[in-house]
PDB file of C-alpha atoms in Angstrom:
ATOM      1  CA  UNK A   1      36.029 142.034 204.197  1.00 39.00           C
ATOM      2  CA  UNK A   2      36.404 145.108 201.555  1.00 40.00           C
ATOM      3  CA  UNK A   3      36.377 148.487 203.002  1.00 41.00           C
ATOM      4  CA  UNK A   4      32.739 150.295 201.420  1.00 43.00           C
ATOM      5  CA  UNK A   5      33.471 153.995 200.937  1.00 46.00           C
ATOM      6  CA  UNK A   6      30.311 156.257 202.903  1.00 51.00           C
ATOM      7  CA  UNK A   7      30.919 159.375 201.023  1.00 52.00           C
ATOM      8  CA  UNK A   8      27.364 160.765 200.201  1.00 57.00           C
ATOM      9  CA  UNK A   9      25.937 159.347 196.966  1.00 57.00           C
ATOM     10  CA  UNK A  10      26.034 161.354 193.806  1.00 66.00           C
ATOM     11  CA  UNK A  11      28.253 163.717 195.533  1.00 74.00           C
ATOM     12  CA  UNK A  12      32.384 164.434 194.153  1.00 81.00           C
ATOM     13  CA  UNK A  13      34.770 163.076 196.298  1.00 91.00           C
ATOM     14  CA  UNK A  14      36.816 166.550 196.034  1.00 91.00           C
ATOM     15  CA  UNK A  15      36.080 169.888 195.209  1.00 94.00           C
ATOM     16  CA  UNK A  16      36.329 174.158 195.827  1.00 96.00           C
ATOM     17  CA  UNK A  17      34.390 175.700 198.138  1.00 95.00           C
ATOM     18  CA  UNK A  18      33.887 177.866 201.943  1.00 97.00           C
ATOM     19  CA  UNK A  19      33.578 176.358 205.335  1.00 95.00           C
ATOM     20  CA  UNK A  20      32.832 178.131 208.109  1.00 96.00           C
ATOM     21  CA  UNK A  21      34.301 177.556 211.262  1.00 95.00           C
ATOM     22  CA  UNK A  22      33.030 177.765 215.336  1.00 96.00           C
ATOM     23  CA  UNK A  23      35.941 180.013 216.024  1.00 96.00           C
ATOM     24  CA  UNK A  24      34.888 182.661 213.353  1.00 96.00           C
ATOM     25  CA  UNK A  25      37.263 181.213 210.770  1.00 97.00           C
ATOM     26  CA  UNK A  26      36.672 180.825 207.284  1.00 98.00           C
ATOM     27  CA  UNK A  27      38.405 178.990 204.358  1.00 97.00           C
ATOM     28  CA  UNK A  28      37.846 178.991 201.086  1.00 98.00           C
ATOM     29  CA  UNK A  29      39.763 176.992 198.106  1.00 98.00           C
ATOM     30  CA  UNK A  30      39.778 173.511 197.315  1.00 97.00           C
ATOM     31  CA  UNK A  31      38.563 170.738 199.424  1.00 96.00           C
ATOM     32  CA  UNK A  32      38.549 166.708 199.379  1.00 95.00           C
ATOM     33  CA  UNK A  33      36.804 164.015 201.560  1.00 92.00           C
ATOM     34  CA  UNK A  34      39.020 162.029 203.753  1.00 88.00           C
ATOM     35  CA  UNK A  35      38.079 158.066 204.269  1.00 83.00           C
ATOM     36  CA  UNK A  36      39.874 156.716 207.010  1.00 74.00           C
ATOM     37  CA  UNK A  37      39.859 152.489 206.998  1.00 68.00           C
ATOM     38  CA  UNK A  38      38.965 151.060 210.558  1.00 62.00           C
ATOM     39  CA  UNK A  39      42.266 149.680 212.197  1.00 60.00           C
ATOM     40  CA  UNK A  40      41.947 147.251 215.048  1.00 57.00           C
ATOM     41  CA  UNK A  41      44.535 147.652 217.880  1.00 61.00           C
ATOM     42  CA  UNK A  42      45.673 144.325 217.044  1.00 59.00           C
ATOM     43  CA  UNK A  43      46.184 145.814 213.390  1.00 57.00           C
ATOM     44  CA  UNK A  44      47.780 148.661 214.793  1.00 60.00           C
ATOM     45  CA  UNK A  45      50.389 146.896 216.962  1.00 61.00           C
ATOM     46  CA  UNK A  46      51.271 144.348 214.687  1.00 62.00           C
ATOM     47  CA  UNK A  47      51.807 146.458 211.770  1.00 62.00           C
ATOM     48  CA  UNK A  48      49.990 144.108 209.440  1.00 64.00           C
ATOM     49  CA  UNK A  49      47.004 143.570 207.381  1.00 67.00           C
ATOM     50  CA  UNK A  50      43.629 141.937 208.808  1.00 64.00           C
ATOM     51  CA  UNK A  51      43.969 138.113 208.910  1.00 70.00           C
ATOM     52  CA  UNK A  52      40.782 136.040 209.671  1.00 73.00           C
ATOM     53  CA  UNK A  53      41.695 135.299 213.266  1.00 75.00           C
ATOM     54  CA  UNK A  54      41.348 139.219 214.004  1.00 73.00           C
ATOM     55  CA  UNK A  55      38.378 140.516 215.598  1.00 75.00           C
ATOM     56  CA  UNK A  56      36.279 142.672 213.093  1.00 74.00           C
ATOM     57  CA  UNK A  57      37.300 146.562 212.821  1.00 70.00           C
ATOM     58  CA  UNK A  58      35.399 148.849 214.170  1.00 71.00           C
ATOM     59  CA  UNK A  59      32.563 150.265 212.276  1.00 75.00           C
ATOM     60  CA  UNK A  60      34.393 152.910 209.895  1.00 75.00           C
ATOM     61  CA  UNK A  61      34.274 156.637 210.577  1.00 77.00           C
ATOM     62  CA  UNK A  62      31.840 158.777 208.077  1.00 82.00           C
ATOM     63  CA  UNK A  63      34.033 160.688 205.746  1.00 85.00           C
ATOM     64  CA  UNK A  64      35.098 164.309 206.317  1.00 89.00           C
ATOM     65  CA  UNK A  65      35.471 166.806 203.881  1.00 91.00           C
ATOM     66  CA  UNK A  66      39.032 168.426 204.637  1.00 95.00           C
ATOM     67  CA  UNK A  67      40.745 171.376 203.452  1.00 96.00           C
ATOM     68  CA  UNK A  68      43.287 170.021 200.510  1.00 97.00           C
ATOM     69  CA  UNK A  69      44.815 171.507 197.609  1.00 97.00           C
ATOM     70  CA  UNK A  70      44.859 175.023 197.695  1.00 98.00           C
ATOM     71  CA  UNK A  71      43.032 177.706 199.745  1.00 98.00           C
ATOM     72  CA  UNK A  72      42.925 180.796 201.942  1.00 98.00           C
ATOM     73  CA  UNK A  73      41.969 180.587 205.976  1.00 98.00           C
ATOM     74  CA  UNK A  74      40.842 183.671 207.872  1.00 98.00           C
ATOM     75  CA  UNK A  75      40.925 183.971 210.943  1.00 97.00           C
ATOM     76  CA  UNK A  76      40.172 187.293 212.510  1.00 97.00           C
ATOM     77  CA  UNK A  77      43.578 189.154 211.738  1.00 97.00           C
ATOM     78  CA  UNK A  78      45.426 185.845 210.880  1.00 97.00           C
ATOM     79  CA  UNK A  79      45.689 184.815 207.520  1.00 98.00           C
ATOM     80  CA  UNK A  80      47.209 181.782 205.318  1.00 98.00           C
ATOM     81  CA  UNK A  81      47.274 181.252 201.947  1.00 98.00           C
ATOM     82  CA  UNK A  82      48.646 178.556 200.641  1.00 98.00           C
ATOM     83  CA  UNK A  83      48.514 174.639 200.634  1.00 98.00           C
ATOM     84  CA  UNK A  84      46.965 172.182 202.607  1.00 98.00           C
ATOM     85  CA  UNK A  85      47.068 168.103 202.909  1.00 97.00           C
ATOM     86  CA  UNK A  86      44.465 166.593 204.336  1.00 94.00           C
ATOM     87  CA  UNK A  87      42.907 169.441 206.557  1.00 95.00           C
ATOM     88  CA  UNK A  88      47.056 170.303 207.539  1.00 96.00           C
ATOM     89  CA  UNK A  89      49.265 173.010 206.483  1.00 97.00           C
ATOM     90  CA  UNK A  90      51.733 171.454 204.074  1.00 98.00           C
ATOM     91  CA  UNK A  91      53.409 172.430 201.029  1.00 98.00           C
ATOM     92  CA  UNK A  92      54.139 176.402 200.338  1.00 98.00           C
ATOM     93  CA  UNK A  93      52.272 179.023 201.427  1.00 98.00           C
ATOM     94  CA  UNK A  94      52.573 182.621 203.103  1.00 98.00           C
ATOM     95  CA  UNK A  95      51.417 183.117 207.398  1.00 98.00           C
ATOM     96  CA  UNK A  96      50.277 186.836 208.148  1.00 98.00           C
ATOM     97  CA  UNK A  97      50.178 187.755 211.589  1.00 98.00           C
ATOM     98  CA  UNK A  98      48.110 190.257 213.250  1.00 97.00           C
ATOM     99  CA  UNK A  99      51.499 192.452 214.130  1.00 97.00           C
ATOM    100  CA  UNK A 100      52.128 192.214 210.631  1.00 97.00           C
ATOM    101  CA  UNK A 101      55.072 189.795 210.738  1.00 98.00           C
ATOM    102  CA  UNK A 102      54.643 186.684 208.166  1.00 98.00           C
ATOM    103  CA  UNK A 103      56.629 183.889 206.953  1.00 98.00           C
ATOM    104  CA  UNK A 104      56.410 182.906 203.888  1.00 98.00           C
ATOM    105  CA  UNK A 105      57.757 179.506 202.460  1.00 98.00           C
ATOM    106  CA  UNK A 106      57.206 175.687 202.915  1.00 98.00           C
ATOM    107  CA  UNK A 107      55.327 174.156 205.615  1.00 98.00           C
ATOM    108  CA  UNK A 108      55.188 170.741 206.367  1.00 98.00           C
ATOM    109  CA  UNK A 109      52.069 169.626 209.122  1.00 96.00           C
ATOM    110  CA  UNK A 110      51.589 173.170 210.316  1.00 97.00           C
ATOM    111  CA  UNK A 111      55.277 173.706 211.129  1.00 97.00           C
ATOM    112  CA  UNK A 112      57.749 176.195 209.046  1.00 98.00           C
ATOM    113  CA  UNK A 113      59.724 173.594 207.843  1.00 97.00           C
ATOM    114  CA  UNK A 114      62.107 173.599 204.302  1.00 98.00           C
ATOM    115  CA  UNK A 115      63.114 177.263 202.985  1.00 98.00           C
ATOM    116  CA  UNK A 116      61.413 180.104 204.067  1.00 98.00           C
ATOM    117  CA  UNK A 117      61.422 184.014 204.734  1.00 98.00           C
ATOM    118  CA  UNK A 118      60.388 185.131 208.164  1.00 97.00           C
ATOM    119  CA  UNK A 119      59.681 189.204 208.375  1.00 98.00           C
ATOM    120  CA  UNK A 120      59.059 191.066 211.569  1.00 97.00           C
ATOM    121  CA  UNK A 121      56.797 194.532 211.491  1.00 97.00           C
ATOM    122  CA  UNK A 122      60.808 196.154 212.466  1.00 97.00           C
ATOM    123  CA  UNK A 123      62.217 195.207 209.368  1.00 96.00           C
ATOM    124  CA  UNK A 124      64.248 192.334 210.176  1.00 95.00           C
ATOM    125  CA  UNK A 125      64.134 188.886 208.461  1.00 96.00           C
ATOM    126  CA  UNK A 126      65.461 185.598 208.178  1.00 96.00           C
ATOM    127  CA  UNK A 127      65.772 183.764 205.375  1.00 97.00           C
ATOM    128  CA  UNK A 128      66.884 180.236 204.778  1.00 97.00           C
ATOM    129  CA  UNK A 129      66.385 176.841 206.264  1.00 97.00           C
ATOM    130  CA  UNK A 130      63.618 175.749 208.807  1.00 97.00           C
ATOM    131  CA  UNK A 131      63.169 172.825 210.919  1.00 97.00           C
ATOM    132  CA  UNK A 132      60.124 172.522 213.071  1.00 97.00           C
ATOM    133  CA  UNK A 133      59.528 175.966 212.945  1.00 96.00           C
ATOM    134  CA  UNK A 134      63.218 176.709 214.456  1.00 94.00           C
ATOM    135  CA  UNK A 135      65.777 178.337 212.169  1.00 94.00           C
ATOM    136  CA  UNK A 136      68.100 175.332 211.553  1.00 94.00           C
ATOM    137  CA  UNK A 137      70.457 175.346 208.479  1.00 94.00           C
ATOM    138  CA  UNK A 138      71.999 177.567 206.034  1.00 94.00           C
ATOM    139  CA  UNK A 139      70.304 181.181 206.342  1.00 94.00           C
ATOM    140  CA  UNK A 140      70.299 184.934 206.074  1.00 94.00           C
ATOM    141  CA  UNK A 141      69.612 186.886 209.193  1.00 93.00           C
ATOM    142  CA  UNK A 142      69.139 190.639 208.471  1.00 94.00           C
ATOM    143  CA  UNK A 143      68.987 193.727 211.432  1.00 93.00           C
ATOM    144  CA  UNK A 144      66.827 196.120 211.245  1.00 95.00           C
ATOM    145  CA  UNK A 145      69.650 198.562 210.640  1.00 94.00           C
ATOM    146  CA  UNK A 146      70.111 196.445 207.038  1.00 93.00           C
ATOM    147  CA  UNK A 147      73.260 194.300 208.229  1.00 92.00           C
ATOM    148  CA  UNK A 148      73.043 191.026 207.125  1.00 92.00           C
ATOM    149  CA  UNK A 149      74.365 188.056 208.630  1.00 89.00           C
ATOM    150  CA  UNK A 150      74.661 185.090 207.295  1.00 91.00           C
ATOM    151  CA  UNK A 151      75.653 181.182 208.151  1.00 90.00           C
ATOM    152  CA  UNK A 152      74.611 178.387 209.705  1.00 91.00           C
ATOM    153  CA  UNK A 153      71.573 178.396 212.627  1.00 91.00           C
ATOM    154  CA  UNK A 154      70.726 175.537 215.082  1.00 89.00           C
ATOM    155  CA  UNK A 155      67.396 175.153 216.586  1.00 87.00           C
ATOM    156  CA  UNK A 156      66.998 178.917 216.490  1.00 84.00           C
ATOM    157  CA  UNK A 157      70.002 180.550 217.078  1.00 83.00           C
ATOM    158  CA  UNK A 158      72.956 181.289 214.604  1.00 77.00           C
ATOM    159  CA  UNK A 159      76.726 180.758 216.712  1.00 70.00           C
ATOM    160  CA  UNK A 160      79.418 181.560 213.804  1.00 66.00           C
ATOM    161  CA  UNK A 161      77.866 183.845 211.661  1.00 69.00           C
ATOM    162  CA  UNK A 162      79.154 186.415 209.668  1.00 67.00           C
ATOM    163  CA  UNK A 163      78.329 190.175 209.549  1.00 67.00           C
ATOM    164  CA  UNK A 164      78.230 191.587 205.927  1.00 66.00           C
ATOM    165  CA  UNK A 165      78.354 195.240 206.189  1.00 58.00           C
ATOM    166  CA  UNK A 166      78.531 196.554 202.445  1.00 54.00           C
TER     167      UNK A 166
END
């Protein structure tokens, strides 16, 4: 049986515009509806298509518009602006936190994950590679007395480095 989409009729199936959250947040910036096809647990375990000895799939979930492409999300003294896939944080964007650290760089799923620049409201910074929001690669860590030090970090902490003090 062929999935039927249920996204309203004579509506786009992406788009710009503002949603308004319970928790006072708002987003604005571009927007698509997200179709999930009904898996059976059968499906799901087996890791295969529907065969005609399955039981029927559940009845299919009504489409959602998410937050994709890009957009801005407010919420009360946090802000992000940047790029989402499908309703997650993914791609590049730029985190401002209320005690006006940020991190700007890529995301991937709501996590700092590829290059990136992390700033505390002291002046220090990091700069370099991030795994699951942990420092992890090749970076630049610079006090807030302007030394830098630079080398390799692992899951958030930096053994080996160097101190450049020009």
């Amino acid at each position: 049986m062929a999935a039927v989409s249920t996204a309203p009729v004579d509506q786009p199936m992406s788009g710009n515009g503002k949603f308004y959250y319970p928790n006072g947040g708002v987003y604005h910036g571009e927007w698509k509806y997200l179709i999930k096809e009904p898996v059976t647990p059968e499906q799901e375990k087996k890791g295969k298509k529907p065969s005609k000895d399955d039981p029927p799939p559940p009845p299919p979930e009504p489409p959602k518009r998410v937050r994709h492409g890009i957009g801005k999300y407010i919420e009360g003294r946090f802000v992000y602006d940047g790029e989402f896939q499908e309703d997650a944080v993914s791609g590049f964007g730029k985190f401002s936190y209320p005690s006006g650290a940020c991190y700007e760089g890529q995301w991937l799923n709501g996590l700092y994950n590829g290059n990136g620049k992390y700033s505390w409201p002291d002046g220090r910074s990091y700069e370099g590679a991030w795994v699951d929001n942990k420092m992890h690669g090749h970076g630049v860590f610079t006090d807030a007395s302007g030394h830098k030090w630079e080398g390799d970090f692992h899951n958030g902490s930096g053994p080996g480095l160097t101190c450049d003090l020009r």
